[in-house]
Coordinates of C-alpha atoms in Angstrom, one line a residue:
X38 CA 5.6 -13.6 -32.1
X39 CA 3.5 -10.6 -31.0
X40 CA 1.1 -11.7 -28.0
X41 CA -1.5 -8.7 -28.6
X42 CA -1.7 -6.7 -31.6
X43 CA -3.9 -3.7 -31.5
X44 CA -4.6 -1.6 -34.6
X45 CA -6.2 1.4 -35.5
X46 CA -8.3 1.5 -32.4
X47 CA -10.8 4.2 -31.6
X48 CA -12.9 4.6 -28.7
X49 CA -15.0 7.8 -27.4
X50 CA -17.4 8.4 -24.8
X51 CA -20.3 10.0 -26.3
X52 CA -18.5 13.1 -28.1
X53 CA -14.9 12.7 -26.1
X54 CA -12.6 11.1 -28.2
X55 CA -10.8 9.0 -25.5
X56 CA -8.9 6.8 -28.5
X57 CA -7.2 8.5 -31.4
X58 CA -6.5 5.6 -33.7
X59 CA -4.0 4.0 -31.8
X60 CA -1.8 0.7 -32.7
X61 CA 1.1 -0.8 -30.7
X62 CA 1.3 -4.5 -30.5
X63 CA 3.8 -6.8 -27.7
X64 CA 5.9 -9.5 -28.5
X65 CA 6.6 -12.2 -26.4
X66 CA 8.9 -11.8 -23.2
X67 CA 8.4 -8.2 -23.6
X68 CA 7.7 -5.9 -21.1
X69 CA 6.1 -2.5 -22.1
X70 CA 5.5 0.5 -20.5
X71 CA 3.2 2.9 -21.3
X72 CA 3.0 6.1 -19.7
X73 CA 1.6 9.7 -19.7
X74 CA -0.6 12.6 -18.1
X75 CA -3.9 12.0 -16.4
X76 CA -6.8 11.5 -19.0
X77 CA -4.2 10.6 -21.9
X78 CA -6.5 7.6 -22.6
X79 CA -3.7 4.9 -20.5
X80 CA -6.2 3.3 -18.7
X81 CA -9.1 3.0 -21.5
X82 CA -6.6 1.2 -23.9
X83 CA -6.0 -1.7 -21.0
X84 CA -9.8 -2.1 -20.3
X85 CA -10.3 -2.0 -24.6
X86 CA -7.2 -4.9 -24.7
X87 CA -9.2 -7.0 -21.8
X88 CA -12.6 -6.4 -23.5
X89 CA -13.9 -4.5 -20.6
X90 CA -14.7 -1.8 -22.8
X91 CA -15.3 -2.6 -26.4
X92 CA -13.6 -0.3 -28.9
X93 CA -15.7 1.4 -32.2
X94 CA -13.4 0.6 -34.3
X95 CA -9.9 -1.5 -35.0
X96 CA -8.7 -4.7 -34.6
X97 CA -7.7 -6.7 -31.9
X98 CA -5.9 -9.8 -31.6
X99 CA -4.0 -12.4 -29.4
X100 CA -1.9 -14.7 -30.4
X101 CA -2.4 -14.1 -34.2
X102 CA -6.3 -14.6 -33.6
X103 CA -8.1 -11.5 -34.5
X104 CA -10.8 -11.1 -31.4
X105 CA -13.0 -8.5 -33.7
X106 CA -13.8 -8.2 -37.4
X107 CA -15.8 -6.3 -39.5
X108 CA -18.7 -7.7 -40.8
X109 CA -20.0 -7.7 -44.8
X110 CA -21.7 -3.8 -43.7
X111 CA -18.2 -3.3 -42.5
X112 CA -19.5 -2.8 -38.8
X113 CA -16.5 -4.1 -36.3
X114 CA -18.0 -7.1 -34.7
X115 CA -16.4 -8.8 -31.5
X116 CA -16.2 -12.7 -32.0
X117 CA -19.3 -14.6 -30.0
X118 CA -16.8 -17.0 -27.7
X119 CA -14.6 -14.0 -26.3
X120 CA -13.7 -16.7 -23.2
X121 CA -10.7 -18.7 -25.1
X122 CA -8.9 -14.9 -25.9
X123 CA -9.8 -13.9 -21.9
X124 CA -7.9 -16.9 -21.6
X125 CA -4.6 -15.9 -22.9
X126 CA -4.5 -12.6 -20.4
X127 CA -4.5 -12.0 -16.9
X128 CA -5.1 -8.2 -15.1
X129 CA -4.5 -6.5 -11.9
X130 CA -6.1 -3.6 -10.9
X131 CA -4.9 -0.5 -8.9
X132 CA -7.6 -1.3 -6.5
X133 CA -7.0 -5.0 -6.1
X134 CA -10.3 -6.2 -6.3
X135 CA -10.1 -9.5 -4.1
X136 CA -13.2 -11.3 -2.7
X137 CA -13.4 -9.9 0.9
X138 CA -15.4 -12.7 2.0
X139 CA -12.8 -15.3 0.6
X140 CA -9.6 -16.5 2.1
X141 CA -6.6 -15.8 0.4
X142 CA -5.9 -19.0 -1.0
X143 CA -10.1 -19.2 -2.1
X144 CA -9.2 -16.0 -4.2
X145 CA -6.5 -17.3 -5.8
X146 CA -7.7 -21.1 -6.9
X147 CA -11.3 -20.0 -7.6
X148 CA -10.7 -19.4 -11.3
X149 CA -8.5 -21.9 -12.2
X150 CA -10.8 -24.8 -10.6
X151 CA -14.1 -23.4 -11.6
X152 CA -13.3 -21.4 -14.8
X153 CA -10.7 -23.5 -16.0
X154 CA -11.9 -27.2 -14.4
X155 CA -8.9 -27.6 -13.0
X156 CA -7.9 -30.5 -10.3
X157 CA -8.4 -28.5 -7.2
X158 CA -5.5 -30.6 -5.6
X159 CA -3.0 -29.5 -8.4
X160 CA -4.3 -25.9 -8.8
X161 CA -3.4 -25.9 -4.5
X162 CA -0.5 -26.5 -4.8
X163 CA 0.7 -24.8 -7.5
X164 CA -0.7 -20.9 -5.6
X165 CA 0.8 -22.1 -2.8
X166 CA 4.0 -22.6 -4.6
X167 CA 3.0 -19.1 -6.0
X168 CA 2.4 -17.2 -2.5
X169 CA 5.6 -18.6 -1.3
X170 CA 7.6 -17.0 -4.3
X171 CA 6.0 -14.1 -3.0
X172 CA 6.3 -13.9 0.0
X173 CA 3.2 -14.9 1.3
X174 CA 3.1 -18.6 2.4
X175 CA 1.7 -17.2 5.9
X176 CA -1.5 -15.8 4.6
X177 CA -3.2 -18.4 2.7
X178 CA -5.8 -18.5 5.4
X179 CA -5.9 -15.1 5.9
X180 CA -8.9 -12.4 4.4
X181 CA -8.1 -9.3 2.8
X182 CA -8.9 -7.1 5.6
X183 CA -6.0 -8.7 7.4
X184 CA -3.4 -7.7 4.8
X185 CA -1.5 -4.2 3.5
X186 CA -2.0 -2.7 0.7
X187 CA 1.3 -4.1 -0.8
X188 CA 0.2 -8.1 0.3
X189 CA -3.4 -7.6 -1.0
X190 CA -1.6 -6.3 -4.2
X191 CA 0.8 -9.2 -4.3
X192 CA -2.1 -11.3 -4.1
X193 CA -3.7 -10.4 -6.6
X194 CA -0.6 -10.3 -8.9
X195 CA -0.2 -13.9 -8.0
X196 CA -4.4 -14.7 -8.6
X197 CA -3.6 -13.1 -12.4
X198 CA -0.6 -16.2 -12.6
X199 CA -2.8 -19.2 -11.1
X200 CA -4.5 -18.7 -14.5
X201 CA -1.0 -19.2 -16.7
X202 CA -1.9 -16.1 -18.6
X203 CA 0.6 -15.4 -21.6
X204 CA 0.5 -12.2 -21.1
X205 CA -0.1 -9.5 -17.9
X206 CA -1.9 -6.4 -18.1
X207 CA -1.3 -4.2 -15.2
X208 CA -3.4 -0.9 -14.4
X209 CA -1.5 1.6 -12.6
X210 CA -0.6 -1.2 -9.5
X211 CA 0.8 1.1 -7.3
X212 CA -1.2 3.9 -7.4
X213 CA -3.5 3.0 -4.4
X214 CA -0.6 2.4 -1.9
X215 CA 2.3 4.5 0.3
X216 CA 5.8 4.3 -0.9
X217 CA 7.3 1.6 0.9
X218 CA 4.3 -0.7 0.0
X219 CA 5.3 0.6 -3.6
X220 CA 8.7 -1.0 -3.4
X221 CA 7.5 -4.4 -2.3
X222 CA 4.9 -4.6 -5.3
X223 CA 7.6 -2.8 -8.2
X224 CA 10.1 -6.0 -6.9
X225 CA 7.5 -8.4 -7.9
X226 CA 6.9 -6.9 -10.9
X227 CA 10.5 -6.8 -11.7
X228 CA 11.1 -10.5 -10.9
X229 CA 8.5 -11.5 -13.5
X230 CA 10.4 -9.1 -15.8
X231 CA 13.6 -11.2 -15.1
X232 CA 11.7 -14.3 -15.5
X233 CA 10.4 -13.1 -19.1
X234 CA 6.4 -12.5 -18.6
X235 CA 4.8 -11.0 -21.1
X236 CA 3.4 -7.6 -19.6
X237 CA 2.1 -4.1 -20.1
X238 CA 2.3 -1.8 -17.4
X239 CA 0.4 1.3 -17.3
X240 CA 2.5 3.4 -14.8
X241 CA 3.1 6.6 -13.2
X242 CA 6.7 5.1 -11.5
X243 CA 9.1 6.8 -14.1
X244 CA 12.3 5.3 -12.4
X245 CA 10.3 2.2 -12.0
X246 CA 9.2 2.1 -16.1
X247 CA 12.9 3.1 -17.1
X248 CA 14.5 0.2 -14.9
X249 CA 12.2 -2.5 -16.5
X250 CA 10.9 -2.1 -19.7
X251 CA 11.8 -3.2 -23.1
X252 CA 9.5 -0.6 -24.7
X253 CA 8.1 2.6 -23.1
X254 CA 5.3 4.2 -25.2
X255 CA 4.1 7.4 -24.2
X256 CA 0.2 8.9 -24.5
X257 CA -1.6 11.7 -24.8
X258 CA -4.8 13.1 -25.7
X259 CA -5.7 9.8 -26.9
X260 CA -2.4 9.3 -29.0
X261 CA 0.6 7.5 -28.8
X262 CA 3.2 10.3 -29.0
X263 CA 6.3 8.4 -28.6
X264 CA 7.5 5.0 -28.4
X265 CA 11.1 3.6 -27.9
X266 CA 13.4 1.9 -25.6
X267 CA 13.8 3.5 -22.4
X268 CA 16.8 5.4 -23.0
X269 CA 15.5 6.8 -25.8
X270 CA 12.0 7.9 -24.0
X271 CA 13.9 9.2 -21.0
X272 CA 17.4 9.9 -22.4
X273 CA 17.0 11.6 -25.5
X274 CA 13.5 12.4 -26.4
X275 CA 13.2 14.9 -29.6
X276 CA 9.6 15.2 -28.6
X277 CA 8.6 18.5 -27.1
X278 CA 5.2 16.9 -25.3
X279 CA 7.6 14.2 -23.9
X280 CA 10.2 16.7 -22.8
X281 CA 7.8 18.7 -20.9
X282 CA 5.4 15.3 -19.2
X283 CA 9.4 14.1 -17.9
X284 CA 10.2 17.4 -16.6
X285 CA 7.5 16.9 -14.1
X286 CA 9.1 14.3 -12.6
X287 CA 12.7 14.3 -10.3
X288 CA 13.7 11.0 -11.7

């Protein structure tokens, strides 16, 4: 059953074409990679799938529910109670984006109690359950000034799963921290593979994207170039663009 289907999408910022009619879609369990250069459009495709950009033009749709439509002028129209599709998804940044002045654990069960009227009793336990699968039973009383890069990170990996998203979008998740830090957040990231969670992962870890993806799909200049299994991307692209992005890398 495909999670998220996006078709023919198109998105520019006044005259730059940042979206080239694009259309990939992700099936449940899968984990999908998508990589390519700086500027290649990775980043705007997430924030169009999680409606924090709207698109000009295409379809989007979760769980077999289109989110937009064209109307009778056939202008694409975003549907008025966008809330029950925000519902299915959950994101991480690269810059974590946790409430400084909240405690761990206040960061975590905020959403689920007040967004989703959850028993706050139940939703504790449950991220507590979650930060120990992590790693992080310690901190649930600490603030995010008292944490790495890599816990804050994990933290905020495990404030997307409080919300029992079906599937995980994550925006470059490594890019703001060192290379050992990396390493911690990738083997979270991994275990959720292993476990089956639905995710996209925009990425600029090529070992990293070869080890755990299903699918890699690879941009640029606002189109998808390539898409395959990893192998395929990595091990025996045809594609001259592809060739040349890999060659960059040591891995």
């Amino acid at each position: 059953m495909n999670v998220l289907s996006m078709q023919n999408i198109k998105k520019a910022f006044g005259e730059t074409e940042v979206l080239k009619d694009i259309s990939l879609s992700v099936n449940k369990g899968e984990v999908v990679s998508i990589i390519g250069p700086s500027g290649s459009g990775k980043s705007t495709l997430l924030r169009c799938a999680t409606f924090l950009e709207t698109v000009d033009d295409g379809i989007i749709s979760y769980m077999g529910d289109n989110a937009t439509y064209k109307n009778d002028a056939g202008r694409l129209m975003y549907k008025k109670d966008l809330n029950k599709f925000r519902r299915v998804f959950g994101l991480v940044f690269q810059n974590f984006n946790l409430f400084p002045h909240y405690s761990v654990l206040k960061n975590i069960m905020d959403a689920p109690v007040s967004v989703l009227k959850r028993e706050k009793e139940e939703v504790r336990e449950e991220c507590l359950a979650l930060l120990d699968k992590m790693g992080l039973k310690d901190k649930a009383d600490a603030y995010p000034c008292e944490l790495s890069g890599g816990q804050q990170q994990r933290v905020s990996i495990v404030r997307a799963l409080a919300m029992k998203p079906d599937i995980l979008f994550f925006d470059e998740p490594t890019s703001a921290l060192d290379p050992e830090l990396t390493g911690e957040v990738l083997k979270v990231i991994k275990q959720l593979a292993d476990e089956k969670m639905t995710m996209v992962i925009v990425t600029h870890e090529m070992s990293f994207a070869r080890a755990v993806s299903d699918r890699v799909i690879f941009m640029d200049n606002g189109f998808i170039i390539e898409e395959g299994k990893p192998e395929e991307v990595f091990g025996n692209t045809q594609n001259e663009r592809t060739k040349q992005f890999l060659k960059n890398y040591n891995n």
